[in-house]
GROMACS .gro file of C-alpha atoms in nm:
model
  448
    1MET     CA    1  -2.275  -1.608  -2.543
    2ILE     CA    2  -2.484  -1.724  -2.247
    3LYS     CA    3  -2.187  -1.911  -2.098
    4ARG     CA    4  -1.969  -1.603  -2.150
    5TYR     CA    5  -2.205  -1.394  -1.942
    6GLN     CA    6  -2.238  -1.663  -1.676
    7ASN     CA    7  -1.861  -1.669  -1.637
    8ILE     CA    8  -1.845  -1.291  -1.618
    9ILE     CA    9  -2.112  -1.295  -1.349
   10ILE     CA   10  -1.913  -1.546  -1.144
   11CYS     CA   11  -1.602  -1.335  -1.196
   12LEU     CA   12  -1.769  -1.015  -1.085
   13LEU     CA   13  -1.925  -1.168  -0.781
   14SER     CA   14  -1.603  -1.338  -0.682
   15LEU     CA   15  -1.431  -1.002  -0.670
   16SER     CA   16  -1.697  -0.878  -0.428
   17LEU     CA   17  -1.854  -0.657  -0.694
   18ILE     CA   18  -2.177  -0.632  -0.506
   19GLY     CA   19  -2.461  -0.479  -0.701
   20LEU     CA   20  -2.316  -0.491  -1.050
   21LEU     CA   21  -2.610  -0.683  -1.186
   22GLU     CA   22  -2.981  -0.628  -1.191
   23LYS     CA   23  -3.262  -0.846  -1.312
   24SER     CA   24  -3.427  -0.736  -1.634
   25SER     CA   25  -3.798  -0.768  -1.715
   26SER     CA   26  -3.723  -1.074  -1.925
   27GLY     CA   27  -3.566  -1.250  -1.627
   28GLU     CA   28  -3.210  -1.236  -1.764
   29TYR     CA   29  -2.924  -1.069  -1.583
   30THR     CA   30  -2.774  -0.762  -1.743
   31PHE     CA   31  -2.492  -0.531  -1.638
   32LYS     CA   32  -2.602  -0.262  -1.394
   33GLN     CA   33  -2.253  -0.121  -1.381
   34SER     CA   34  -1.974  -0.260  -1.594
   35PHE     CA   35  -1.681  -0.444  -1.447
   36LYS     CA   36  -1.459  -0.176  -1.594
   37GLY     CA   37  -1.649   0.101  -1.421
   38TRP     CA   38  -1.634  -0.083  -1.090
   39PHE     CA   39  -1.258  -0.127  -1.112
   40LEU     CA   40  -1.211   0.244  -1.187
   41ASN     CA   41  -1.427   0.337  -0.887
   42LEU     CA   42  -1.223   0.107  -0.664
   43ILE     CA   43  -0.880   0.248  -0.746
   44GLN     CA   44  -0.994   0.610  -0.756
   45GLY     CA   45  -1.167   0.594  -0.422
   46GLU     CA   46  -1.539   0.523  -0.461
   47THR     CA   47  -1.656   0.468  -0.102
   48GLU     CA   48  -2.032   0.436  -0.143
   49GLU     CA   49  -2.152   0.087  -0.055
   50PRO     CA   50  -2.344  -0.054  -0.354
   51GLN     CA   51  -2.663  -0.245  -0.289
   52LYS     CA   52  -2.675  -0.621  -0.313
   53PRO     CA   53  -2.840  -0.773  -0.619
   54LEU     CA   54  -3.142  -0.999  -0.599
   55ILE     CA   55  -2.957  -1.330  -0.635
   56LYS     CA   56  -3.018  -1.616  -0.397
   57THR     CA   57  -2.803  -1.916  -0.492
   58SER     CA   58  -2.577  -2.057  -0.221
   59LEU     CA   59  -2.266  -2.021  -0.440
   60ILE     CA   60  -2.325  -1.655  -0.507
   61SER     CA   61  -2.433  -1.590  -0.150
   62ASN     CA   62  -2.101  -1.732  -0.032
   63LEU     CA   63  -1.910  -1.514  -0.273
   64PHE     CA   64  -2.084  -1.208  -0.134
   65GLN     CA   65  -1.938  -1.267   0.211
   66THR     CA   66  -1.679  -0.994   0.269
   67ALA     CA   67  -1.441  -1.118   0.532
   68SER     CA   68  -1.268  -0.877   0.765
   69PRO     CA   69  -0.894  -0.858   0.714
   70LYS     CA   70  -0.673  -1.080   0.923
   71SER     CA   71  -0.620  -0.944   1.252
   72THR     CA   72   0.949   1.821  -1.057
   73GLU     CA   73   1.311   1.671  -1.097
   74PRO     CA   74   1.416   1.569  -0.752
   75CYS     CA   75   1.724   1.692  -0.568
   76GLU     CA   76   1.974   1.412  -0.548
   77PRO     CA   77   2.081   1.352  -0.186
   78LYS     CA   78   2.457   1.365  -0.125
   79SER     CA   79   2.431   1.071   0.110
   80THR     CA   80   2.195   0.780   0.059
   81GLU     CA   81   2.194   0.668   0.424
   82PRO     CA   82   1.879   0.826   0.564
   83ASN     CA   83   1.774   0.985   0.885
   84PHE     CA   84   1.520   0.731   1.005
   85LEU     CA   85   1.201   0.848   1.173
   86ILE     CA   86   0.986   0.567   1.309
   87ILE     CA   87   0.650   0.625   1.471
   88GLY     CA   88   0.425   0.346   1.588
   89GLY     CA   89   0.169   0.209   1.825
   90GLY     CA   90  -0.199   0.245   1.888
   91GLY     CA   91  -0.383   0.545   2.026
   92SER     CA   92  -0.454   0.374   2.359
   93PRO     CA   93  -0.359   0.048   2.534
   94GLU     CA   94  -0.669  -0.123   2.397
   95SER     CA   95  -0.559  -0.056   2.038
   96ASN     CA   96  -0.184  -0.093   2.096
   97GLU     CA   97  -0.130  -0.450   1.980
   98ILE     CA   98   0.201  -0.628   2.032
   99ALA     CA   99   0.245  -0.673   1.656
  100LEU     CA  100   0.309  -0.297   1.633
  101GLU     CA  101   0.597  -0.322   1.881
  102LYS     CA  102   0.731  -0.628   1.698
  103ASN     CA  103   0.718  -0.436   1.368
  104ILE     CA  104   0.959  -0.179   1.512
  105LEU     CA  105   1.185  -0.450   1.651
  106TYR     CA  106   1.190  -0.613   1.306
  107PHE     CA  107   1.273  -0.273   1.154
  108GLN     CA  108   1.573  -0.250   1.388
  109ARG     CA  109   1.686  -0.600   1.292
  110THR     CA  110   1.649  -0.503   0.926
  111LEU     CA  111   1.887  -0.210   0.976
  112LYS     CA  112   2.144  -0.447   1.129
  113ASN     CA  113   2.098  -0.702   0.850
  114MET     CA  114   2.176  -0.426   0.600
  115GLY     CA  115   2.494  -0.321   0.781
  116PHE     CA  116   2.377  -0.007   0.959
  117ASN     CA  117   2.577  -0.001   1.282
  118THR     CA  118   2.490   0.342   1.417
  119PRO     CA  119   2.215   0.481   1.196
  120SER     CA  120   2.052   0.816   1.260
  121THR     CA  121   1.731   0.677   1.403
  122SER     CA  122   1.452   0.828   1.612
  123ILE     CA  123   1.178   0.602   1.744
  124PHE     CA  124   0.854   0.720   1.903
  125PHE     CA  125   0.613   0.452   2.017
  126ALA     CA  126   0.280   0.464   2.199
  127ASN     CA  127   0.333   0.594   2.557
  128GLY     CA  128   0.712   0.572   2.523
  129ASN     CA  129   0.929   0.534   2.831
  130GLU     CA  130   0.663   0.609   3.091
  131GLY     CA  131   0.691   0.257   3.232
  132ASN     CA  132   0.319   0.186   3.218
  133PRO     CA  133   0.183  -0.135   3.064
  134SER     CA  134   0.035  -0.026   2.733
  135ILE     CA  135   0.090  -0.313   2.487
  136ARG     CA  136  -0.195  -0.560   2.445
  137TYR     CA  137  -0.109  -0.923   2.380
  138ILE     CA  138  -0.251  -1.273   2.417
  139ASN     CA  139  -0.057  -1.506   2.648
  140PRO     CA  140  -0.018  -1.884   2.589
  141GLN     CA  141  -0.331  -1.943   2.796
  142GLY     CA  142  -0.533  -1.728   2.558
  143GLN     CA  143  -0.572  -1.445   2.808
  144GLN     CA  144  -0.548  -1.078   2.720
  145LYS     CA  145  -0.260  -0.908   2.899
  146PHE     CA  146  -0.075  -0.576   2.888
  147LYS     CA  147   0.299  -0.516   2.907
  148ILE     CA  148   0.549  -0.227   2.913
  149PRO     CA  149   0.711  -0.134   2.579
  150ASN     CA  150   1.053  -0.291   2.542
  151ILE     CA  151   1.215  -0.127   2.239
  152PRO     CA  152   1.591  -0.055   2.252
  153ASN     CA  153   1.684   0.311   2.201
  154LEU     CA  154   1.323   0.425   2.223
  155ASN     CA  155   1.320   0.806   2.217
  156GLY     CA  156   0.974   0.872   2.354
  157SER     CA  157   0.603   0.854   2.300
  158ALA     CA  158   0.419   0.878   1.969
  159THR     CA  159   0.279   1.228   2.012
  160VAL     CA  160   0.231   1.529   1.788
  161ASP     CA  161   0.471   1.726   2.008
  162ASN     CA  162   0.749   1.472   1.954
  163LEU     CA  163   0.686   1.471   1.579
  164ILE     CA  164   0.702   1.852   1.567
  165ASN     CA  165   1.012   1.857   1.791
  166TRP     CA  166   1.185   1.610   1.558
  167ILE     CA  167   1.103   1.833   1.260
  168ASP     CA  168   1.231   2.141   1.448
  169LYS     CA  169   1.554   1.961   1.539
  170ASN     CA  170   1.617   1.843   1.185
  171LYS     CA  171   1.507   2.140   0.976
  172ASN     CA  172   1.831   2.325   1.055
  173ASN     CA  173   2.044   2.013   1.059
  174GLN     CA  174   2.057   1.923   0.691
  175SER     CA  175   2.424   2.005   0.620
  176ALA     CA  176   2.486   1.655   0.486
  177ASN     CA  177   2.160   1.670   0.289
  178LYS     CA  178   2.065   1.328   0.420
  179PRO     CA  179   1.738   1.185   0.296
  180ILE     CA  180   1.462   1.103   0.541
  181PHE     CA  181   1.290   0.766   0.567
  182PHE     CA  182   0.963   0.777   0.761
  183TYR     CA  183   0.801   0.456   0.877
  184PHE     CA  184   0.461   0.445   1.043
  185THR     CA  185   0.315   0.129   1.191
  186GLY     CA  186  -0.013   0.182   1.366
  187HIS     CA  187  -0.376   0.260   1.300
  188GLY     CA  188  -0.547   0.471   1.034
  189ILE     CA  189  -0.883   0.642   1.011
  190LEU     CA  190  -1.106   0.679   0.707
  191ASN     CA  191  -1.235   1.032   0.648
  192HIS     CA  192  -1.584   0.958   0.520
  193GLU     CA  193  -1.622   1.312   0.387
  194ASN     CA  194  -1.289   1.317   0.204
  195ALA     CA  195  -1.087   0.998   0.166
  196ASP     CA  196  -0.801   1.207   0.021
  197ASN     CA  197  -0.746   1.340   0.373
  198ASN     CA  198  -0.749   1.036   0.599
  199ALA     CA  199  -0.552   1.029   0.924
  200PHE     CA  200  -0.312   0.812   1.121
  201MET     CA  201  -0.355   0.782   1.495
  202LEU     CA  202  -0.097   0.887   1.756
  203TRP     CA  203  -0.100   0.825   2.131
  204ASN     CA  204  -0.400   0.950   2.328
  205ASN     CA  205  -0.611   0.889   2.018
  206THR     CA  206  -0.474   1.195   1.839
  207PRO     CA  207  -0.536   1.192   1.463
  208VAL     CA  208  -0.288   1.338   1.213
  209THR     CA  209  -0.444   1.401   0.873
  210VAL     CA  210  -0.272   1.398   0.536
  211SER     CA  211  -0.294   1.778   0.522
  212ASN     CA  212  -0.150   1.817   0.875
  213PHE     CA  213   0.131   1.574   0.801
  214SER     CA  214   0.218   1.746   0.472
  215ARG     CA  215   0.221   2.092   0.632
  216THR     CA  216   0.446   1.963   0.911
  217LEU     CA  217   0.696   1.832   0.656
  218ASP     CA  218   0.684   2.171   0.479
  219GLN     CA  219   0.895   2.308   0.766
  220LEU     CA  220   1.193   2.102   0.648
  221PRO     CA  221   1.427   2.250   0.381
  222GLN     CA  222   1.294   2.257   0.025
  223ASP     CA  223   1.578   2.032  -0.091
  224SER     CA  224   1.471   1.755   0.149
  225HIS     CA  225   1.433   1.404   0.008
  226ILE     CA  226   1.155   1.224   0.198
  227VAL     CA  227   1.039   0.865   0.154
  228ALA     CA  228   0.749   0.731   0.358
  229MET     CA  229   0.640   0.374   0.420
  230MET     CA  230   0.305   0.354   0.596
  231ALA     CA  231   0.124   0.036   0.687
  232GLN     CA  232  -0.197   0.153   0.853
  233CYS     CA  233  -0.556   0.112   0.739
  234PHE     CA  234  -0.663   0.351   0.462
  235SER     CA  235  -0.296   0.449   0.422
  236GLY     CA  236  -0.316   0.506   0.045
  237SER     CA  237  -0.461   0.849   0.120
  238PHE     CA  238  -0.113   0.958   0.230
  239ALA     CA  239   0.008   0.933  -0.129
  240ASN     CA  240  -0.132   1.288  -0.140
  241PHE     CA  241   0.152   1.411   0.081
  242ILE     CA  242   0.341   1.477  -0.243
  243TYR     CA  243   0.116   1.783  -0.292
  244GLN     CA  244   0.119   2.120  -0.118
  245ASN     CA  245  -0.095   2.091   0.195
  246GLY     CA  246  -0.155   1.729   0.097
  247ASP     CA  247  -0.421   1.848  -0.147
  248PRO     CA  248  -0.425   1.665  -0.484
  249ASN     CA  249  -0.585   1.975  -0.640
  250LYS     CA  250  -0.271   2.178  -0.566
  251PRO     CA  251   0.080   2.168  -0.717
  252LEU     CA  252   0.347   1.931  -0.594
  253ALA     CA  253   0.531   2.015  -0.273
  254LYS     CA  254   0.869   2.184  -0.319
  255GLN     CA  255   1.049   1.893  -0.155
  256THR     CA  256   1.112   1.555  -0.314
  257ARG     CA  257   0.855   1.321  -0.163
  258CYS     CA  258   0.738   0.971  -0.241
  259GLY     CA  259   0.597   0.680  -0.050
  260PHE     CA  260   0.463   0.327  -0.025
  261PHE     CA  261   0.139   0.226   0.139
  262ALA     CA  262  -0.012  -0.102   0.253
  263THR     CA  263  -0.342  -0.047   0.078
  264ILE     CA  264  -0.563   0.198  -0.109
  265LYS     CA  265  -0.727   0.493   0.065
  266THR     CA  266  -1.072   0.337   0.109
  267LEU     CA  267  -0.976  -0.005   0.248
  268PRO     CA  268  -0.849  -0.132   0.584
  269SER     CA  269  -0.520  -0.319   0.599
  270VAL     CA  270  -0.401  -0.616   0.800
  271GLY     CA  271  -0.126  -0.654   1.060
  272CYS     CA  272  -0.260  -0.528   1.393
  273THR     CA  273  -0.284  -0.836   1.610
  274PRO     CA  274  -0.232  -0.915   1.980
  275GLU     CA  275  -0.098  -1.258   1.882
  276VAL     CA  276   0.266  -1.307   1.975
  277ASN     CA  277   0.397  -1.555   1.715
  278GLU     CA  278   0.572  -1.357   1.440
  279ALA     CA  279   0.574  -1.658   1.208
  280ASP     CA  280   0.205  -1.589   1.156
  281TYR     CA  281   0.251  -1.223   1.059
  282GLU     CA  282   0.179  -1.165   0.689
  283ASP     CA  283   0.139  -0.789   0.672
  284TYR     CA  284   0.283  -0.531   0.430
  285SER     CA  285   0.560  -0.426   0.672
  286SER     CA  286   0.684  -0.783   0.697
  287SER     CA  287   0.701  -0.830   0.323
  288PHE     CA  288   0.840  -0.484   0.238
  289PHE     CA  289   1.134  -0.511   0.476
  290ALA     CA  290   1.198  -0.873   0.384
  291GLY     CA  291   1.224  -0.766   0.021
  292LEU     CA  292   1.445  -0.470   0.110
  293SER     CA  293   1.689  -0.663   0.329
  294GLY     CA  294   1.667  -1.019   0.196
  295VAL     CA  295   1.580  -1.153   0.542
  296ASN     CA  296   1.228  -1.206   0.672
  297ARG     CA  297   1.111  -1.134   1.023
  298ILE     CA  298   1.189  -1.482   1.153
  299GLY     CA  299   1.546  -1.468   1.024
  300GLN     CA  300   1.508  -1.667   0.704
  301LYS     CA  301   1.668  -1.553   0.378
  302VAL     CA  302   1.429  -1.470   0.093
  303ALA     CA  303   1.480  -1.447  -0.282
  304SER     CA  304   1.658  -1.130  -0.394
  305ALA     CA  305   1.434  -0.840  -0.496
  306ASP     CA  306   1.708  -0.685  -0.713
  307TYR     CA  307   1.495  -0.720  -1.023
  308ASN     CA  308   1.694  -0.477  -1.241
  309LYS     CA  309   2.023  -0.645  -1.140
  310ASP     CA  310   2.201  -0.322  -1.038
  311GLY     CA  311   2.342  -0.463  -0.715
  312ARG     CA  312   2.099  -0.298  -0.473
  313VAL     CA  313   1.734  -0.327  -0.377
  314SER     CA  314   1.532  -0.009  -0.423
  315TYR     CA  315   1.215   0.082  -0.240
  316SER     CA  316   1.020   0.013  -0.559
  317GLU     CA  317   1.165  -0.337  -0.576
  318ALA     CA  318   1.080  -0.405  -0.211
  319HIS     CA  319   0.727  -0.281  -0.285
  320ALA     CA  320   0.706  -0.518  -0.582
  321PHE     CA  321   0.827  -0.805  -0.364
  322ALA     CA  322   0.552  -0.729  -0.113
  323LYS     CA  323   0.277  -0.731  -0.377
  324VAL     CA  324   0.349  -1.097  -0.439
  325ASP     CA  325   0.476  -1.209  -0.098
  326GLU     CA  326   0.205  -1.057   0.121
  327GLU     CA  327  -0.076  -1.311   0.135
  328THR     CA  328  -0.351  -1.078   0.251
  329SER     CA  329  -0.645  -0.876   0.123
  330ASP     CA  330  -0.430  -0.559   0.105
  331LEU     CA  331  -0.394  -0.368  -0.225
  332PRO     CA  332  -0.048  -0.200  -0.191
  333VAL     CA  333   0.017   0.125  -0.379
  334SER     CA  334   0.294   0.382  -0.420
  335THR     CA  335   0.279   0.755  -0.490
  336SER     CA  336   0.354   0.717  -0.862
  337GLU     CA  337   0.098   0.437  -0.894
  338THR     CA  338  -0.171   0.642  -0.721
  339TRP     CA  339  -0.088   0.940  -0.942
  340LEU     CA  340  -0.118   0.725  -1.255
  341GLN     CA  341  -0.436   0.551  -1.143
  342GLN     CA  342  -0.607   0.883  -1.075
  343LYS     CA  343  -0.544   0.978  -1.439
  344ALA     CA  344  -0.719   0.668  -1.571
  345SER     CA  345  -1.051   0.707  -1.750
  346LYS     CA  346  -1.316   0.446  -1.810
  347LYS     CA  347  -1.190   0.427  -2.168
  348ASP     CA  348  -0.843   0.341  -2.037
  349VAL     CA  349  -0.987   0.057  -1.833
  350ASP     CA  350  -1.204  -0.054  -2.126
  351GLU     CA  351  -0.888  -0.088  -2.333
  352LEU     CA  352  -0.683  -0.239  -2.052
  353VAL     CA  353  -0.893  -0.546  -1.990
  354ASP     CA  354  -0.907  -0.638  -2.361
  355ILE     CA  355  -0.529  -0.624  -2.428
  356PRO     CA  356  -0.333  -0.951  -2.394
  357ILE     CA  357  -0.138  -0.946  -2.070
  358ILE     CA  358   0.187  -1.027  -2.251
  359GLU     CA  359   0.149  -0.716  -2.468
  360LEU     CA  360   0.115  -0.491  -2.164
  361GLN     CA  361   0.405  -0.661  -1.992
  362LYS     CA  362   0.642  -0.557  -2.273
  363ASN     CA  363   0.627  -0.193  -2.154
  364ALA     CA  364   0.684  -0.278  -1.788
  365ARG     CA  365   0.989  -0.190  -1.581
  366PRO     CA  366   1.180  -0.486  -1.427
  367GLU     CA  367   1.002  -0.474  -1.093
  368GLN     CA  368   0.665  -0.450  -1.268
  369LYS     CA  369   0.750  -0.745  -1.492
  370TYR     CA  370   0.824  -0.945  -1.178
  371VAL     CA  371   0.486  -0.864  -1.027
  372ILE     CA  372   0.294  -0.938  -1.345
  373ALA     CA  373   0.476  -1.264  -1.420
  374SER     CA  374   0.448  -1.383  -1.059
  375LEU     CA  375   0.078  -1.308  -1.026
  376VAL     CA  376  -0.003  -1.455  -1.367
  377LYS     CA  377   0.168  -1.777  -1.260
  378LEU     CA  378   0.007  -1.776  -0.918
  379LEU     CA  379  -0.340  -1.719  -1.062
  380GLN     CA  380  -0.283  -1.973  -1.340
  381PHE     CA  381  -0.374  -1.711  -1.601
  382ASN     CA  382  -0.282  -1.738  -1.967
  383PRO     CA  383  -0.061  -1.434  -2.049
  384GLN     CA  384  -0.155  -1.465  -2.417
  385LYS     CA  385  -0.511  -1.374  -2.322
  386SER     CA  386  -0.655  -1.050  -2.190
  387SER     CA  387  -0.739  -0.987  -1.825
  388LEU     CA  388  -1.109  -1.013  -1.896
  389GLU     CA  389  -1.072  -1.340  -2.084
  390ASN     CA  390  -0.879  -1.485  -1.789
  391LEU     CA  391  -1.133  -1.358  -1.539
  392GLU     CA  392  -1.418  -1.505  -1.739
  393SER     CA  393  -1.261  -1.849  -1.715
  394LEU     CA  394  -1.244  -1.850  -1.334
  395THR     CA  395  -1.403  -2.133  -1.142
  396PRO     CA  396  -1.568  -2.089  -0.802
  397ASP     CA  397  -1.279  -2.253  -0.614
  398GLN     CA  398  -1.043  -1.984  -0.748
  399VAL     CA  399  -1.236  -1.703  -0.583
  400VAL     CA  400  -1.314  -1.828  -0.236
  401THR     CA  401  -1.085  -1.627  -0.009
  402GLN     CA  402  -1.028  -1.255   0.021
  403GLU     CA  403  -0.660  -1.317  -0.057
  404GLN     CA  404  -0.748  -1.487  -0.388
  405LYS     CA  405  -0.965  -1.192  -0.481
  406ALA     CA  406  -0.699  -0.940  -0.379
  407TYR     CA  407  -0.432  -1.102  -0.597
  408LYS     CA  408  -0.655  -1.066  -0.902
  409ILE     CA  409  -0.713  -0.699  -0.829
  410ARG     CA  410  -0.339  -0.646  -0.765
  411LEU     CA  411  -0.267  -0.784  -1.112
  412LEU     CA  412  -0.522  -0.552  -1.274
  413MET     CA  413  -0.374  -0.256  -1.085
  414GLU     CA  414  -0.021  -0.345  -1.197
  415LEU     CA  415  -0.130  -0.374  -1.559
  416LEU     CA  416  -0.307  -0.039  -1.533
  417ASN     CA  417   0.009   0.121  -1.388
  418VAL     CA  418   0.205   0.000  -1.692
  419LYS     CA  419  -0.059   0.114  -1.939
  420MET     CA  420  -0.101   0.459  -1.783
  421GLU     CA  421   0.276   0.521  -1.769
  422ALA     CA  422   0.299   0.440  -2.139
  423LYS     CA  423   0.005   0.672  -2.209
  424VAL     CA  424   0.163   0.962  -2.016
  425ARG     CA  425   0.483   0.926  -2.215
  426GLN     CA  426   0.300   0.895  -2.547
  427ASN     CA  427   0.094   1.209  -2.474
  428ASN     CA  428   0.425   1.400  -2.454
  429ASN     CA  429   0.300   1.644  -2.188
  430GLN     CA  430   0.638   1.745  -2.047
  431GLN     CA  431   0.498   1.860  -1.714
  432ASP     CA  432   0.331   1.526  -1.653
  433ILE     CA  433   0.641   1.338  -1.768
  434ASN     CA  434   0.858   1.540  -1.529
  435ILE     CA  435   0.624   1.467  -1.239
  436LEU     CA  436   0.616   1.097  -1.319
  437ASP     CA  437   0.992   1.073  -1.367
  438GLY     CA  438   1.046   1.255  -1.038
  439LEU     CA  439   0.821   1.018  -0.846
  440ILE     CA  440   0.971   0.709  -1.005
  441LYS     CA  441   1.326   0.831  -0.941
  442CYS     CA  442   1.243   0.892  -0.576
  443GLU     CA  443   1.081   0.552  -0.543
  444LEU     CA  444   1.385   0.387  -0.703
  445SER     CA  445   1.612   0.528  -0.433
  446SER     CA  446   1.723   0.307  -0.146
  447TRP     CA  447   1.880   0.294   0.198
  448LYS     CA  448   2.221   0.228   0.043
   0.00000   0.00000   0.00000
């Protein structure tokens, strides 16, 4: 029993669960807050910083170090080729790293790799076509420099006015009922008072909150089909754009909306770097579009993400690919996953961590099975055992980096997604089932 608790302590600390233990009067360590409660707080948006426990060993002290990240039933669209809306860049030259420009260039290459010759694409980036140096990069000599944006077919700057003008232009131009794919690559802001209403930053340091973004989209026809992929810090908050006014306490928006986000609403993401070499980029955008197209950002082919073998790669499958491929501290989520996770209770998590992984995997969809199997293999877990049993057996060298810790949390999140979907269906609440089916169906759509 003592060894069991020692292993749990190592596990908890390795996952940066600061403050889960306190010292009792007898000198033994007891749980201050259970692992299960911590995990629930993480995925549902607990932002309060817990206090550090009174533990002094060098091993545990090292594990405490938190490294900063590397730099209703939907209307079926008549055409699957979307109108593409791409917005990117920092709010000022100082925060407008070259990786953001390169993300858009990779997006354009991805369109070509997938056979889009003349797609309906609008691109708004930073200061646009003004001709002023606004992109920060590091030259071969290690010096910080600034350059002019060089993006083919750039439509203008990343401003609120251009976003609203695009909406105005397209709200009466839906005769073909084309879906919309929105991609944002830039910076995000955490709303400390309400993490359900974070913001992304446009040029001139102009924030656009979840509620503002959702209300702007409301101007489009009610039969619009909108998919978002957002890679900024604290981006998981934008999963709330599926609700009226972006408010999770209100009903779903009339339109079909779904999305994919680099990380949960309370954590920063990676990918904003002034470094020039794309071979070093390991962000969510890179992995998502590699999974979607089959070609990574340096032109190499990657393993097919067509996990259900239907001849196409859906957004959900690209998202699954990224959960395994992206070697960062990000915790990627989708709208359906966020919706499911918010329904989880402590009892659900209590049950989750004690069920053998292989039993949970039986209820998974193909893309979920891929994630679970891949992460189990990567983490060298025993699928016949429960999550908690596997975590208890961790050794210190398995929990050194933030990436190692993130992969373990990604696996727990995936298992929870599977368990909560099964629970929703077993509860037989038709309204909830309709919402879930609508989100999943939207997420399973694709560019082609």
